[in-house]
Amino acid sequence: MRTKVGIVGGGPAGLVLSHLLYLEGIESVVLESRSREELENEIRAGVLEQGTADLLDATGVGDRMHRDGAVHHGINLRFAGRTERIDFADLTGKAVTLYGQHEVVKDLISRRLEDGGQVLFGAEAHEITGIESEEPKVRFSHEGSEKPEKSEEELACDFVVGVDGFHGVSRPAIPEAARTEYTRKYPFGWFGILVEAPPATEELIYANHERGFTLVSTRSPQIQRMYFQCDPTENADDWSDDRIWAELHARLDTEDWTLTDGEIIEKNVVGMRSFVTEPMQYGRLFLAGDAAHIVPPTGAKGMNLAVADVRVLSQGLAAYYYSGDTGALDRYSERCLRRVWKASRFSWWMTSMLHRFEDDDVFGHRMQVAELDYVTGSRAASATLAENYVGLPLEASKGSGTESPQRPAGAPMGGA
Ligand code: DHB
């Protein structure tokens, strides 16, 4: 098998890249180890930055997002018994869209297949070789439709893009001596639940509470998404529904507001870390998304960063196939990493400000409350949070954070 761009991984990064390359007339093959069904049912975060939503829209895969997603113009921060709103529309002219990552994946898969794209499910990459040559190869096993047993195959490419997540084979294909990894582990995890209930709040609530951080989010008028800080080794099955609701009420309820309960239809625990690898490219292998960097979930930057990476990459590949110029490809890592580090800083900062740290004394908690008081009381500080939350521009330039709204504040994008 041969293609121009071999894409290892069929999550949002791989699918968006394959879609963008198709629109540029560049052929690619996506190798995804999971089945289509698994991929389409994996519950992940659900906040699309303005730029992510605009990209899906501009490239013709935004219809269902407009119909079923909800545009949010702000968030609430709850701390010290108070709830303060950060008004994105006023501070940045931008908004975010609440729409599950797996819904984005469904939209992209169906569009890629409609366009005749090659997305191989159940195709497990084992090894990437020849990345210093002009024809790198991906060795993979695949369960073909004719043969029930898995066969070994090889995909030869001009370029390989590794978007196979933190545990994938792509990152280790870069020689150890040629990369540097930066990690921070957090001493807590998130307990996530999906609930059948109407929304308890119009906009998300991020709560700092002495029992730990809690987040109230939404998926649709019928399904709500909530998270609470827990021990990272917690077993979700040890938590009965009653115990979960008691914990959520203890952390969230105020004198004039009570959380709406419902039936819990899914629960899981995720650990939290920050991770960045540098550089994000070596020879003809490019890394993007979780293969290159992980952020803690606070602020929901993961998928947005992945989409921003492949956007930059698609521009570099388009320039190369158009004119043979490798300049933009050569600068891929450098361009991405500036944004990656800023999103890592934002996610770390939101995590630090909102979670309870075991070794924190009362002074540490007072510092968090003072910071939240400042962030919600100062227009400059609120704008800092808002411009990061709705998404920094692809290219760093002075003043570009809050200017040139792409959509007038308050303009509807459909949804609730
Ligand atoms: C969601 C996840 C996040 O990490 C976040 O900061 C906000 C919302 C979500 O899954 O809805």
Short mmCIF file of C-alpha atoms and ligand atoms in Angstrom, two decimals:
data_model
loop_
_atom_site.label_atom_id
_atom_site.label_comp_id
_atom_site.label_asym_id
_atom_site.label_seq_id
_atom_site.Cartn_x
_atom_site.Cartn_y
_atom_site.Cartn_z
CA MET A 1 0.00 0.00 0.00
CA ARG A 2 1.20 3.51 -0.72
CA THR A 3 -0.15 6.95 0.05
CA LYS A 4 1.12 10.50 0.42
CA VAL A 5 0.38 10.99 4.11
CA GLY A 6 0.08 8.01 6.45
CA ILE A 7 -1.93 8.96 9.52
CA VAL A 8 -1.48 6.71 12.55
CA GLY A 9 -4.59 7.23 14.69
CA GLY A 10 -8.23 7.97 13.87
CA GLY A 11 -9.20 10.23 16.75
CA PRO A 12 -10.17 13.86 16.17
CA ALA A 13 -6.61 14.88 15.18
CA GLY A 14 -6.20 12.14 12.56
CA LEU A 15 -9.68 12.58 11.14
CA VAL A 16 -9.50 16.38 10.94
CA LEU A 17 -6.09 16.14 9.26
CA SER A 18 -7.30 13.59 6.72
CA HIS A 19 -10.34 15.79 6.00
CA LEU A 20 -8.24 18.98 5.61
CA LEU A 21 -5.76 17.19 3.33
CA TYR A 22 -8.62 15.88 1.18
CA LEU A 23 -9.87 19.45 0.75
CA GLU A 24 -6.34 20.35 -0.43
CA GLY A 25 -6.37 17.43 -2.88
CA ILE A 26 -3.79 15.43 -0.88
CA GLU A 27 -4.33 11.70 -0.44
CA SER A 28 -3.97 10.09 2.98
CA VAL A 29 -4.70 6.80 4.75
CA VAL A 30 -5.85 6.69 8.38
CA LEU A 31 -4.91 3.62 10.45
CA GLU A 32 -7.02 3.27 13.60
CA SER A 33 -6.59 0.35 16.00
CA ARG A 34 -10.11 0.55 17.45
CA SER A 35 -13.38 -0.31 15.74
CA ARG A 36 -15.59 2.45 14.38
CA GLU A 37 -18.12 1.68 17.11
CA GLU A 38 -15.57 1.99 19.92
CA LEU A 39 -14.29 5.26 18.52
CA GLU A 40 -17.77 6.71 18.15
CA ASN A 41 -18.79 5.84 21.69
CA GLU A 42 -15.77 6.97 23.65
CA ILE A 43 -16.95 9.67 26.05
CA ARG A 44 -14.41 12.49 26.30
CA ALA A 45 -14.61 16.24 26.87
CA GLY A 46 -17.04 18.40 25.02
CA VAL A 47 -15.96 22.04 24.80
CA LEU A 48 -15.01 23.36 21.36
CA GLU A 49 -13.05 26.59 21.23
CA GLN A 50 -14.40 29.19 18.85
CA GLY A 51 -11.60 28.41 16.36
CA THR A 52 -12.31 24.66 16.47
CA ALA A 53 -16.04 25.16 15.90
CA ASP A 54 -15.33 27.67 13.10
CA LEU A 55 -12.98 25.21 11.39
CA LEU A 56 -15.54 22.38 11.46
CA ASP A 57 -18.08 24.84 10.14
CA ALA A 58 -15.90 26.27 7.36
CA THR A 59 -14.93 22.80 6.13
CA GLY A 60 -18.47 21.49 5.89
CA VAL A 61 -18.69 19.22 8.95
CA GLY A 62 -20.53 21.58 11.30
CA ASP A 63 -24.20 20.85 10.54
CA ARG A 64 -24.95 18.54 13.45
CA MET A 65 -22.82 20.69 15.76
CA HIS A 66 -25.05 23.66 14.90
CA ARG A 67 -28.17 21.62 15.44
CA ASP A 68 -27.28 19.72 18.61
CA GLY A 69 -24.45 21.73 20.17
CA ALA A 70 -25.00 24.65 22.52
CA VAL A 71 -23.14 27.94 22.23
CA HIS A 72 -22.00 29.20 25.63
CA HIS A 73 -21.00 32.83 26.13
CA GLY A 74 -19.55 32.46 29.61
CA ILE A 75 -18.79 30.20 32.59
CA ASN A 76 -19.37 30.45 36.33
CA LEU A 77 -16.70 30.19 39.00
CA ARG A 78 -18.05 29.13 42.40
CA PHE A 79 -15.85 29.68 45.46
CA ALA A 80 -16.13 30.87 49.07
CA GLY A 81 -19.92 30.59 48.89
CA ARG A 82 -20.17 32.92 45.87
CA THR A 83 -20.78 32.37 42.15
CA GLU A 84 -19.19 34.78 39.69
CA ARG A 85 -19.63 34.76 35.93
CA ILE A 86 -16.89 35.24 33.34
CA ASP A 87 -18.54 36.83 30.31
CA PHE A 88 -16.69 35.61 27.19
CA ALA A 89 -18.90 37.55 24.80
CA ASP A 90 -18.21 40.85 26.52
CA LEU A 91 -14.51 40.20 27.15
CA THR A 92 -13.50 38.57 23.85
CA GLY A 93 -16.43 38.71 21.41
CA LYS A 94 -16.11 34.94 21.17
CA ALA A 95 -17.86 31.86 22.54
CA VAL A 96 -17.39 28.12 22.99
CA THR A 97 -19.63 25.31 21.75
CA LEU A 98 -20.64 22.42 24.00
CA TYR A 99 -20.63 19.36 21.75
CA GLY A 100 -19.14 15.98 22.69
CA GLN A 101 -15.83 14.96 21.18
CA HIS A 102 -17.30 11.62 20.08
CA GLU A 103 -19.99 13.51 18.16
CA VAL A 104 -17.23 15.40 16.32
CA VAL A 105 -15.61 12.04 15.60
CA LYS A 106 -18.90 10.64 14.21
CA ASP A 107 -19.34 13.66 11.93
CA LEU A 108 -15.79 13.40 10.63
CA ILE A 109 -15.91 9.64 10.02
CA SER A 110 -19.15 9.84 8.08
CA ARG A 111 -17.84 12.73 5.99
CA ARG A 112 -14.48 11.04 5.31
CA LEU A 113 -16.26 7.87 4.16
CA GLU A 114 -18.70 9.86 2.02
CA ASP A 115 -15.74 11.58 0.36
CA GLY A 116 -14.18 8.19 -0.39
CA GLY A 117 -11.49 8.61 2.27
CA GLN A 118 -9.47 5.62 3.42
CA VAL A 119 -10.02 5.09 7.14
CA LEU A 120 -9.01 1.58 8.23
CA PHE A 121 -10.57 0.54 11.53
CA GLY A 122 -9.05 -2.33 13.50
CA ALA A 123 -5.69 -1.45 11.91
CA GLU A 124 -3.06 -1.61 14.58
CA ALA A 125 0.26 0.11 13.84
CA HIS A 126 3.26 -1.82 15.19
CA GLU A 127 6.22 0.09 13.92
CA ILE A 128 7.18 3.21 12.01
CA THR A 129 10.44 2.94 10.09
CA GLY A 130 12.57 4.98 7.73
CA ILE A 131 11.55 8.38 9.10
CA GLU A 132 14.95 9.77 8.13
CA SER A 133 14.46 8.55 4.54
CA GLU A 134 12.16 9.94 1.83
CA GLU A 135 9.81 6.99 2.16
CA PRO A 136 8.87 6.23 5.75
CA LYS A 137 6.74 3.12 6.34
CA VAL A 138 4.15 2.01 8.85
CA ARG A 139 3.91 -1.70 9.60
CA PHE A 140 0.45 -2.64 10.81
CA SER A 141 -1.91 -5.57 11.21
CA HIS A 142 -5.39 -5.38 9.84
CA GLU A 143 -8.45 -7.53 9.88
CA GLY A 144 -9.53 -7.34 6.26
CA SER A 145 -13.17 -7.79 5.29
CA GLU A 146 -12.37 -10.89 3.18
CA LYS A 147 -9.99 -12.57 5.63
CA PRO A 148 -11.08 -13.03 9.22
CA GLU A 149 -7.50 -13.40 10.49
CA LYS A 150 -5.29 -10.37 10.93
CA SER A 151 -2.69 -9.90 8.23
CA GLU A 152 0.55 -7.94 8.41
CA GLU A 153 0.69 -5.07 6.00
CA GLU A 154 2.91 -2.14 5.19
CA LEU A 155 1.97 1.41 4.30
CA ALA A 156 4.63 3.38 2.46
CA CYS A 157 4.25 7.18 2.56
CA ASP A 158 5.87 10.52 1.84
CA PHE A 159 5.15 11.55 5.42
CA VAL A 160 3.86 9.84 8.57
CA VAL A 161 1.74 11.69 11.09
CA GLY A 162 1.57 10.19 14.59
CA VAL A 163 -1.78 10.95 16.21
CA ASP A 164 -2.10 7.73 18.18
CA GLY A 165 -2.28 9.20 21.65
CA PHE A 166 -0.01 9.17 24.65
CA HIS A 167 0.56 5.38 24.59
CA GLY A 168 0.91 4.99 20.82
CA VAL A 169 3.91 3.80 18.79
CA SER A 170 4.58 7.15 17.11
CA ARG A 171 6.38 9.13 19.77
CA PRO A 172 8.84 6.32 20.61
CA ALA A 173 9.70 6.14 16.88
CA ILE A 174 11.67 9.36 17.40
CA PRO A 175 15.09 8.39 18.79
CA GLU A 176 15.21 9.00 22.52
CA ALA A 177 18.32 11.14 22.19
CA ALA A 178 16.45 13.46 19.82
CA ARG A 179 13.52 14.30 22.12
CA THR A 180 13.00 15.84 25.54
CA GLU A 181 9.91 15.12 27.60
CA TYR A 182 8.45 17.38 30.28
CA THR A 183 5.97 15.93 32.78
CA ARG A 184 3.96 17.00 35.79
CA LYS A 185 1.67 14.58 37.61
CA TYR A 186 -1.16 15.84 39.78
CA PRO A 187 -2.02 14.06 43.03
CA PHE A 188 -5.70 13.66 42.11
CA GLY A 189 -8.02 12.47 39.38
CA TRP A 190 -11.48 13.31 38.03
CA PHE A 191 -14.52 11.16 38.69
CA GLY A 192 -16.75 11.73 35.65
CA ILE A 193 -20.44 10.90 35.32
CA LEU A 194 -23.05 11.13 32.60
CA VAL A 195 -26.52 11.81 33.94
CA GLU A 196 -29.99 11.62 32.45
CA ALA A 197 -31.46 14.89 33.70
CA PRO A 198 -32.31 18.37 32.46
CA PRO A 199 -29.51 20.96 32.81
CA ALA A 200 -29.04 22.22 36.37
CA THR A 201 -27.41 25.40 35.11
CA GLU A 202 -27.41 27.37 31.86
CA GLU A 203 -23.63 27.70 31.82
CA LEU A 204 -20.83 25.54 33.24
CA ILE A 205 -19.95 25.81 36.93
CA TYR A 206 -16.32 25.36 38.00
CA ALA A 207 -16.35 25.06 41.79
CA ASN A 208 -13.51 25.33 44.28
CA HIS A 209 -14.69 23.66 47.48
CA GLU A 210 -12.87 22.43 50.57
CA ARG A 211 -14.01 18.87 49.71
CA GLY A 212 -12.41 19.26 46.29
CA PHE A 213 -12.99 20.63 42.79
CA THR A 214 -16.31 20.01 41.02
CA LEU A 215 -17.51 20.80 37.50
CA VAL A 216 -21.06 20.88 36.19
CA SER A 217 -21.17 20.62 32.39
CA THR A 218 -23.75 19.55 29.85
CA ARG A 219 -24.14 17.47 26.71
CA SER A 220 -27.73 18.08 25.65
CA PRO A 221 -31.09 19.13 27.08
CA GLN A 222 -31.43 15.53 28.35
CA ILE A 223 -27.86 14.50 29.26
CA GLN A 224 -25.58 16.26 31.74
CA ARG A 225 -21.87 15.78 32.36
CA MET A 226 -20.30 16.27 35.79
CA TYR A 227 -16.89 15.73 37.30
CA PHE A 228 -15.49 15.84 40.81
CA GLN A 229 -11.96 15.68 42.10
CA CYS A 230 -11.07 12.29 43.60
CA ASP A 231 -8.14 10.10 44.50
CA PRO A 232 -6.53 9.02 41.18
CA THR A 233 -6.66 5.35 42.30
CA GLU A 234 -10.39 5.50 43.10
CA ASN A 235 -12.45 2.64 41.66
CA ALA A 236 -15.62 4.04 40.07
CA ASP A 237 -17.55 0.88 41.01
CA ASP A 238 -16.98 1.60 44.71
CA TRP A 239 -19.25 4.60 44.37
CA SER A 240 -23.00 4.01 44.56
CA ASP A 241 -25.25 6.59 42.94
CA ASP A 242 -26.32 7.80 46.40
CA ARG A 243 -22.75 8.33 47.46
CA ILE A 244 -21.99 10.27 44.25
CA TRP A 245 -25.00 12.53 44.67
CA ALA A 246 -24.23 13.17 48.35
CA GLU A 247 -20.69 14.23 47.40
CA LEU A 248 -21.86 16.48 44.55
CA HIS A 249 -24.54 18.17 46.68
CA ALA A 250 -22.03 18.74 49.50
CA ARG A 251 -19.65 20.47 47.10
CA LEU A 252 -22.10 22.40 44.95
CA ASP A 253 -25.36 23.35 46.64
CA THR A 254 -25.80 26.93 47.77
CA GLU A 255 -28.58 28.69 49.64
CA ASP A 256 -30.44 29.52 46.45
CA TRP A 257 -29.33 26.71 44.11
CA THR A 258 -29.53 22.91 44.27
CA LEU A 259 -28.07 20.43 41.79
CA THR A 260 -30.65 18.49 39.76
CA ASP A 261 -30.23 14.72 40.28
CA GLY A 262 -30.95 12.09 37.66
CA GLU A 263 -30.03 8.61 36.62
CA ILE A 264 -26.27 8.06 36.33
CA ILE A 265 -25.69 6.25 33.03
CA GLU A 266 -21.90 6.18 33.03
CA LYS A 267 -19.06 6.71 35.50
CA ASN A 268 -15.29 6.65 35.17
CA VAL A 269 -12.10 7.92 36.82
CA VAL A 270 -9.24 9.59 34.94
CA GLY A 271 -5.80 10.54 36.20
CA MET A 272 -4.32 13.94 35.48
CA ARG A 273 -0.97 14.98 34.08
CA SER A 274 0.75 17.62 32.05
CA PHE A 275 3.15 16.34 29.39
CA VAL A 276 4.98 17.91 26.47
CA THR A 277 7.53 16.35 24.12
CA GLU A 278 9.95 18.47 22.13
CA PRO A 279 10.33 18.63 19.20
CA MET A 280 7.06 17.46 17.65
CA GLN A 281 8.79 16.31 14.45
CA TYR A 282 11.77 14.25 13.36
CA GLY A 283 12.67 13.59 9.74
CA ARG A 284 9.41 12.73 8.00
CA LEU A 285 7.45 11.92 11.15
CA PHE A 286 5.21 14.58 12.69
CA LEU A 287 3.45 14.19 16.04
CA ALA A 288 0.17 15.89 16.92
CA GLY A 289 -2.42 15.80 19.70
CA ASP A 290 -2.00 13.50 22.71
CA ALA A 291 0.96 11.72 21.08
CA ALA A 292 2.88 14.96 21.63
CA HIS A 293 1.24 16.56 24.65
CA ILE A 294 -1.27 15.95 27.43
CA VAL A 295 -3.00 18.62 29.48
CA PRO A 296 -5.03 18.10 32.65
CA PRO A 297 -8.71 18.34 31.68
CA THR A 298 -9.53 21.58 33.54
CA GLY A 299 -10.43 23.99 30.72
CA ALA A 300 -10.97 21.23 28.12
CA LYS A 301 -7.98 22.08 25.93
CA GLY A 302 -7.04 18.54 24.80
CA MET A 303 -8.99 18.15 21.58
CA ASN A 304 -8.70 21.84 20.72
CA LEU A 305 -4.91 21.62 20.85
CA ALA A 306 -4.96 18.51 18.69
CA VAL A 307 -7.08 20.27 16.06
CA ALA A 308 -4.80 23.34 16.14
CA ASP A 309 -1.74 21.10 15.59
CA VAL A 310 -3.14 19.40 12.50
CA ARG A 311 -4.34 22.69 11.11
CA VAL A 312 -0.76 23.96 11.17
CA LEU A 313 0.45 20.67 9.74
CA SER A 314 -2.07 20.66 6.90
CA GLN A 315 -0.87 24.13 5.89
CA GLY A 316 2.73 22.89 5.83
CA LEU A 317 1.84 19.79 3.81
CA ALA A 318 -0.28 21.84 1.39
CA ALA A 319 2.61 24.26 0.81
CA TYR A 320 4.95 21.32 0.21
CA TYR A 321 2.71 19.57 -2.31
CA TYR A 322 1.87 22.84 -4.03
CA SER A 323 5.39 24.20 -4.48
CA GLY A 324 7.89 21.74 -3.01
CA ASP A 325 8.70 24.30 -0.33
CA THR A 326 9.44 22.61 3.02
CA GLY A 327 9.72 25.89 4.98
CA ALA A 328 6.35 25.63 6.72
CA LEU A 329 6.86 21.92 7.47
CA ASP A 330 10.29 22.66 8.93
CA ARG A 331 8.71 25.17 11.31
CA TYR A 332 5.80 22.90 12.33
CA SER A 333 7.08 21.98 15.77
CA GLU A 334 8.19 25.48 16.60
CA ARG A 335 4.83 26.95 15.55
CA CYS A 336 2.81 24.39 17.51
CA LEU A 337 4.87 24.35 20.67
CA ARG A 338 4.32 28.04 21.44
CA ARG A 339 0.59 27.40 21.55
CA VAL A 340 0.99 24.03 23.29
CA TRP A 341 2.99 25.55 26.13
CA LYS A 342 0.48 28.36 26.56
CA ALA A 343 -2.43 25.92 26.69
CA SER A 344 -0.40 23.77 29.12
CA ARG A 345 0.10 26.82 31.29
CA PHE A 346 -3.60 27.67 31.20
CA SER A 347 -4.68 24.10 32.05
CA TRP A 348 -2.11 23.91 34.88
CA TRP A 349 -3.23 27.30 36.21
CA MET A 350 -6.95 26.44 36.16
CA THR A 351 -6.13 23.11 37.83
CA SER A 352 -3.98 24.77 40.51
CA MET A 353 -6.53 27.48 41.25
CA LEU A 354 -9.52 25.17 41.54
CA HIS A 355 -8.37 21.88 43.11
CA ARG A 356 -7.64 20.96 46.66
CA PHE A 357 -4.02 19.93 47.17
CA GLU A 358 -3.43 17.49 50.04
CA ASP A 359 -0.46 19.30 51.46
CA ASP A 360 -2.16 22.69 51.23
CA ASP A 361 -2.57 24.52 54.50
CA VAL A 362 -5.14 27.21 55.19
CA PHE A 363 -2.80 29.78 53.70
CA GLY A 364 -2.75 27.88 50.40
CA HIS A 365 -6.54 27.83 50.29
CA ARG A 366 -6.70 31.58 51.05
CA MET A 367 -4.35 32.16 48.12
CA GLN A 368 -6.74 30.27 45.82
CA VAL A 369 -9.72 32.27 47.05
CA ALA A 370 -7.81 35.54 46.64
CA GLU A 371 -6.86 34.53 43.11
CA LEU A 372 -10.45 33.64 42.22
CA ASP A 373 -11.63 36.90 43.77
CA TYR A 374 -9.08 38.78 41.63
CA VAL A 375 -9.81 36.80 38.46
CA THR A 376 -13.54 37.48 38.74
CA GLY A 377 -13.19 41.06 40.03
CA SER A 378 -10.66 42.54 37.63
CA ARG A 379 -11.59 43.04 33.99
CA ALA A 380 -7.98 42.48 32.93
CA ALA A 381 -7.76 39.21 34.86
CA SER A 382 -11.18 38.04 33.65
CA ALA A 383 -10.09 38.76 30.08
CA THR A 384 -6.97 36.64 30.62
CA LEU A 385 -9.09 33.67 31.59
CA ALA A 386 -11.66 34.32 28.87
CA GLU A 387 -9.23 34.66 25.95
CA ASN A 388 -7.49 31.43 26.91
CA TYR A 389 -10.77 29.58 27.42
CA VAL A 390 -12.28 30.54 24.04
CA GLY A 391 -8.91 29.72 22.46
CA LEU A 392 -5.75 31.63 21.63
CA PRO A 393 -5.16 32.43 17.97
CA LEU A 394 -3.25 29.89 15.89
CA GLU A 395 -0.41 32.33 15.46
CA ALA A 396 0.94 34.33 18.41
CA SER A 397 0.78 38.04 17.72
CA LYS A 398 0.45 40.94 20.08
CA GLY A 399 -3.10 42.02 20.75
CA SER A 400 -4.64 39.22 18.74
CA GLY A 401 -6.24 37.59 21.77
CA THR A 402 -9.33 39.73 22.11
CA GLU A 403 -9.59 41.45 18.74
CA SER A 404 -11.39 40.65 15.52
CA PRO A 405 -14.25 38.53 16.73
CA GLN A 406 -15.04 36.10 13.93
CA ARG A 407 -18.68 36.12 14.93
CA PRO A 408 -20.42 39.09 16.54
CA ALA A 409 -21.00 38.64 20.26
CA GLY A 410 -24.35 37.08 20.91
CA ALA A 411 -24.87 35.91 17.35
CA PRO A 412 -26.61 32.58 17.49
CA MET A 413 -24.92 29.47 16.16
CA GLY A 414 -27.89 27.25 16.71
CA GLY A 415 -28.41 24.82 19.55
CA ALA A 416 -29.78 25.54 23.00
C1 DHB B 1 -15.97 19.37 30.04
C2 DHB B 1 -14.71 18.91 30.31
C3 DHB B 1 -13.77 19.78 30.80
O1 DHB B 1 -12.53 19.35 31.06
C4 DHB B 1 -14.07 21.11 31.03
O2 DHB B 1 -13.13 21.94 31.53
C5 DHB B 1 -15.34 21.55 30.76
C6 DHB B 1 -16.29 20.68 30.26
C7 DHB B 1 -16.99 18.42 29.51
O3 DHB B 1 -16.66 17.25 29.32
O4 DHB B 1 -18.13 18.83 29.30
#
